[in-house]
Amino acid sequence: MSSYTNAPMIAVTLDTYMASNYSPPYLQAVTAGNSIGDKVKWTHNPSELTVCMTSSKQDFPGSIDSCIKITSVEDLDVFAEGLLSRPLLMDAKLTLRLWRHEYQVNVFVYLNTSHPVIKSQILVALNQARNFLSEGQPFSIEINFNSVVAAWVDYCDKTKFRLSSYSGTGASIEITNAPLFDDCPGCGSDAGQGQTCLVGCCYCLFCPISCPIYLIYRQMIMASKKFYIQANVKHVVWINNSPVTADFVKLKFTRNFLSHTSVATGVKTFTGV
């Protein structure tokens, strides 16, 4: 457990730097991929690590959905215990917008949910959900880590143009007691797929009609609150399941979005902040 308790509050790792020899604690590779950049499929013990993926879900068969259906206080207590008693691994897509152009990079976000700074903020969100449940109020609570990661990248990029901006998607969890949008024809019955329909990732013919209606329905009957987690973020590479802090890459306005240089250890090191 020491690897977890000694981990940064929020550790960000580029997806290309995740390999079987370079992975966070409690995560095991089930396919080949010993070199950085190799494609790997992963497995984990849910009692040691919570994995919640969106775009990388196919590589993490044990991933939970990012939208959690809660029907009772007991359900919420079980979810809270799991969320706060073990680390949380998520993926996120960081987007740089520069005039008419967009550049994207995928990262993994390792969250030390036992850290008092993060735990206290998550508890505020969970207590709000508890209040809504007690009142019998339909609700949606979002615990969002995207904004703090995007703000950190923005801070790291000392060379960015004034008209550029950063945003992040994927690293958030929604807790709701409302019906999930999981019956859209063409979107499949999986709740996670249904949720992606709402953000325009699905091209089902029924979505232009059904999605806006569903969103209006939710806004009319539900209490919605977003909690933007604030914490220190570090860029790390994982060596022998331990975090090694690395300076984040200096951003370049190229199609690759990121540039980097190799060092003798075989791990990448970065210039910049």
Coordinates of C-alpha atoms in Angstrom, one line a residue:
M1 CA 0.0 0.0 0.0
S2 CA 3.0 2.3 0.4
S3 CA 3.2 3.0 -3.4
Y4 CA -0.4 4.3 -3.1
T5 CA 0.1 6.5 0.0
N6 CA 3.3 8.0 -1.4
A7 CA 1.8 8.8 -4.7
P8 CA 1.2 12.4 -5.7
M9 CA -2.3 13.8 -5.3
I10 CA -2.9 13.6 -9.1
A11 CA -0.3 11.9 -11.3
V12 CA -0.6 12.3 -15.0
T13 CA 1.2 10.0 -17.5
L14 CA 1.1 10.2 -21.3
D15 CA -0.6 7.1 -22.7
T16 CA 2.5 6.3 -24.8
Y17 CA 4.5 5.9 -21.6
M18 CA 2.4 3.1 -20.2
A19 CA 4.0 -0.3 -20.7
S20 CA 4.2 -3.5 -18.6
N21 CA 7.4 -2.3 -17.0
Y22 CA 6.2 1.2 -16.6
S23 CA 2.8 1.1 -15.0
P24 CA 1.1 2.3 -11.7
P25 CA 0.7 0.0 -8.7
Y26 CA -1.9 -2.8 -8.8
L27 CA -2.1 -2.8 -12.6
Q28 CA -0.8 -5.8 -14.6
A29 CA -0.3 -6.2 -18.3
V30 CA -2.0 -9.2 -19.9
T31 CA -0.5 -8.7 -23.4
A32 CA 3.0 -8.0 -24.7
G33 CA 4.3 -4.5 -24.4
N34 CA 7.6 -4.2 -22.5
S35 CA 8.7 -1.1 -24.3
I36 CA 7.3 2.4 -23.9
G37 CA 4.8 3.0 -26.7
D38 CA 3.7 -0.6 -27.1
K39 CA 0.0 -1.3 -27.1
V40 CA -1.0 -3.1 -23.9
K41 CA -4.1 -4.6 -22.5
W42 CA -4.4 -4.5 -18.7
T43 CA -6.0 -6.3 -15.8
H44 CA -6.3 -5.3 -12.2
N45 CA -7.7 -6.5 -8.8
P46 CA -10.8 -4.3 -8.1
S47 CA -10.1 -4.6 -4.4
E48 CA -6.8 -2.8 -4.9
L49 CA -7.5 -0.3 -7.7
T50 CA -10.5 1.3 -9.2
V51 CA -10.3 1.8 -13.0
C52 CA -12.7 4.1 -14.8
M53 CA -12.0 4.5 -18.5
T54 CA -13.8 6.1 -21.4
S55 CA -11.8 6.1 -24.7
S56 CA -9.4 3.4 -23.4
K57 CA -12.1 1.1 -22.1
Q58 CA -11.2 -1.6 -24.6
D59 CA -7.8 -2.0 -23.1
F60 CA -9.1 -2.2 -19.5
P61 CA -11.8 -5.0 -19.4
G62 CA -12.4 -4.4 -15.7
S63 CA -13.2 -0.7 -16.1
I64 CA -16.3 0.6 -14.4
D65 CA -18.7 3.0 -16.1
S66 CA -18.1 6.7 -15.6
C67 CA -21.9 7.1 -14.8
I68 CA -22.8 5.4 -11.6
K69 CA -26.5 4.6 -10.9
I70 CA -27.3 5.0 -7.2
T71 CA -30.8 4.1 -5.9
S72 CA -30.3 4.3 -2.1
V73 CA -28.0 5.6 0.7
E74 CA -26.7 2.1 1.1
D75 CA -25.7 2.0 -2.6
L76 CA -23.9 5.4 -2.1
D77 CA -22.1 4.1 1.0
V78 CA -20.8 1.1 -0.9
F79 CA -19.6 3.2 -3.8
A80 CA -18.0 5.8 -1.4
E81 CA -16.1 3.1 0.4
G82 CA -14.7 1.7 -2.8
L83 CA -13.8 5.1 -4.2
L84 CA -12.0 6.4 -1.1
S85 CA -10.2 3.2 0.0
R86 CA -8.1 2.6 -3.1
P87 CA -6.5 4.7 -5.9
L88 CA -8.5 5.6 -9.0
L89 CA -7.1 5.4 -12.5
M90 CA -8.8 7.3 -15.3
D91 CA -8.1 8.4 -18.8
A92 CA -8.5 11.9 -20.2
K93 CA -8.2 13.6 -23.6
L94 CA -6.4 16.9 -23.4
T95 CA -7.2 19.3 -26.2
L96 CA -5.2 22.4 -27.3
R97 CA -7.3 24.8 -29.3
L98 CA -5.3 27.3 -31.4
W99 CA -7.4 29.5 -33.7
R100 CA -9.1 27.0 -36.0
H101 CA -6.9 24.1 -35.1
E102 CA -7.1 21.4 -32.4
Y103 CA -4.4 19.1 -31.1
Q104 CA -5.1 16.3 -28.8
V105 CA -3.2 13.9 -26.6
N106 CA -4.4 11.1 -24.4
V107 CA -3.2 10.8 -20.8
F108 CA -3.8 8.5 -17.8
V109 CA -4.7 10.2 -14.5
Y110 CA -3.8 8.3 -11.3
L111 CA -5.7 9.8 -8.4
N112 CA -4.6 9.4 -4.8
T113 CA -8.1 9.5 -3.3
S114 CA -6.8 8.8 0.2
H115 CA -5.0 12.1 0.2
P116 CA -6.8 14.5 2.6
V117 CA -7.0 17.3 0.0
I118 CA -8.7 15.1 -2.6
K119 CA -10.7 13.0 -0.1
S120 CA -12.2 16.0 1.6
Q121 CA -13.5 17.4 -1.7
I122 CA -14.9 14.1 -2.8
L123 CA -16.7 13.7 0.5
V124 CA -18.4 17.1 -0.1
A125 CA -19.8 15.8 -3.4
L126 CA -20.8 12.5 -1.8
N127 CA -22.6 14.3 1.0
Q128 CA -24.5 16.4 -1.4
A129 CA -25.6 13.2 -3.2
R130 CA -26.6 11.8 0.2
N131 CA -28.7 14.9 0.9
F132 CA -30.5 14.6 -2.4
L133 CA -31.2 10.9 -1.8
S134 CA -32.6 11.7 1.7
E135 CA -34.9 14.3 0.1
G136 CA -36.1 12.0 -2.6
Q137 CA -34.8 14.5 -5.2
P138 CA -33.7 13.2 -8.7
F139 CA -30.1 14.4 -9.0
S140 CA -26.8 14.3 -10.9
I141 CA -23.5 14.9 -9.2
E142 CA -20.4 15.2 -11.3
I143 CA -16.9 14.8 -9.7
N144 CA -14.7 16.4 -12.3
F145 CA -10.9 16.1 -12.6
N146 CA -10.6 17.4 -16.1
S147 CA -10.4 21.1 -15.3
V148 CA -7.5 20.8 -12.8
V149 CA -5.5 18.7 -15.3
A150 CA -6.2 21.1 -18.1
A151 CA -5.3 24.1 -15.9
W152 CA -2.1 22.4 -15.0
V153 CA -1.1 21.8 -18.7
D154 CA -2.0 25.5 -19.4
Y155 CA 0.4 26.5 -16.6
C156 CA 3.1 24.2 -17.9
D157 CA 3.1 25.7 -21.4
K158 CA 5.1 28.9 -21.0
T159 CA 5.3 29.3 -24.8
K160 CA 1.6 29.2 -25.5
F161 CA -0.1 31.8 -27.7
R162 CA -2.6 34.2 -26.1
L163 CA -5.4 32.9 -28.2
S164 CA -4.8 29.2 -27.4
S165 CA -6.7 27.3 -24.7
Y166 CA -6.7 23.9 -23.1
S167 CA -9.5 21.7 -22.1
G168 CA -9.9 18.1 -20.9
T169 CA -12.6 15.4 -21.2
G170 CA -13.0 11.9 -19.8
A171 CA -11.7 12.2 -16.2
S172 CA -15.0 12.6 -14.4
I173 CA -17.5 10.5 -12.6
E174 CA -21.3 11.1 -12.5
I175 CA -23.4 9.9 -9.7
T176 CA -27.1 9.9 -10.4
N177 CA -30.4 8.3 -9.3
A178 CA -32.1 9.2 -12.5
P179 CA -32.8 6.8 -15.4
L180 CA -29.7 6.4 -17.6
F181 CA -29.9 7.1 -21.3
D182 CA -29.2 3.5 -22.3
D183 CA -32.0 2.7 -24.7
C184 CA -31.1 4.8 -27.7
P185 CA -31.4 2.7 -30.8
G186 CA -28.0 2.2 -32.3
C187 CA -26.2 3.2 -29.1
G188 CA -26.4 -0.2 -27.5
S189 CA -27.6 -1.1 -24.0
D190 CA -24.5 -0.4 -22.1
A191 CA -24.9 2.6 -19.8
G192 CA -21.5 3.9 -20.7
Q193 CA -22.3 3.9 -24.4
G194 CA -25.5 5.7 -23.7
Q195 CA -23.7 8.4 -21.9
T196 CA -21.3 8.9 -24.8
C197 CA -24.3 9.5 -27.0
L198 CA -25.0 12.6 -24.9
V199 CA -21.7 14.3 -25.7
G200 CA -21.8 13.7 -29.4
C201 CA -19.5 10.7 -29.7
C202 CA -22.2 8.5 -31.3
Y203 CA -23.7 8.9 -34.7
C204 CA -27.0 7.1 -34.3
L205 CA -29.8 8.5 -36.5
F206 CA -32.1 8.9 -33.5
C207 CA -29.6 10.9 -31.4
P208 CA -30.3 14.4 -32.9
I209 CA -33.9 14.0 -31.7
S210 CA -33.7 11.8 -28.6
C211 CA -30.6 13.2 -27.0
P212 CA -31.9 16.9 -26.8
I213 CA -35.2 15.6 -25.5
Y214 CA -33.5 13.5 -22.8
L215 CA -31.2 16.4 -21.8
I216 CA -34.2 18.8 -21.5
Y217 CA -36.0 16.1 -19.5
R218 CA -33.1 15.8 -17.1
Q219 CA -32.7 19.6 -16.7
M220 CA -36.4 19.9 -15.8
I221 CA -36.6 17.2 -13.2
M222 CA -33.1 16.9 -11.8
A223 CA -30.9 18.8 -9.4
S224 CA -27.4 19.0 -11.1
K225 CA -24.2 20.0 -9.4
K226 CA -20.6 19.8 -10.6
F227 CA -17.6 19.5 -8.2
Y228 CA -14.3 20.6 -9.7
I229 CA -11.6 18.9 -7.8
Q230 CA -8.6 21.1 -7.0
A231 CA -5.2 19.5 -6.1
N232 CA -1.6 19.5 -7.0
V233 CA -0.8 17.7 -10.3
K234 CA 2.5 16.1 -11.3
H235 CA 3.7 14.5 -14.4
V236 CA 5.2 11.1 -13.6
V237 CA 6.6 8.0 -15.2
W238 CA 6.1 4.7 -13.3
I239 CA 9.2 2.6 -12.7
N240 CA 8.7 -0.6 -10.8
N241 CA 5.3 0.6 -9.9
S242 CA 6.7 3.7 -8.2
P243 CA 6.1 7.3 -9.4
V244 CA 9.1 9.2 -10.7
T245 CA 8.4 12.8 -11.2
A246 CA 9.4 14.1 -14.7
D247 CA 9.2 17.6 -16.0
F248 CA 6.3 18.0 -18.3
V249 CA 7.1 18.4 -22.0
K250 CA 7.2 21.8 -23.5
L251 CA 4.3 22.0 -25.8
K252 CA 4.8 22.4 -29.6
F253 CA 2.2 23.6 -32.0
T254 CA 2.6 20.6 -34.3
R255 CA 0.4 17.7 -35.3
N256 CA 2.2 15.6 -32.7
F257 CA 1.2 18.1 -30.0
L258 CA 4.1 16.9 -27.9
S259 CA 7.8 16.5 -28.3
H260 CA 10.3 14.6 -26.1
T261 CA 13.8 13.3 -25.9
S262 CA 15.1 10.0 -24.7
V263 CA 17.6 9.6 -21.9
A264 CA 19.9 6.7 -20.9
T265 CA 17.4 5.0 -18.6
G266 CA 15.0 4.4 -21.5
V267 CA 12.4 6.5 -19.9
K268 CA 11.5 9.9 -21.4
T269 CA 12.5 13.1 -19.7
F270 CA 11.0 16.4 -20.6
T271 CA 12.0 20.0 -20.9
G272 CA 9.8 22.8 -19.5
V273 CA 8.2 23.3 -16.2

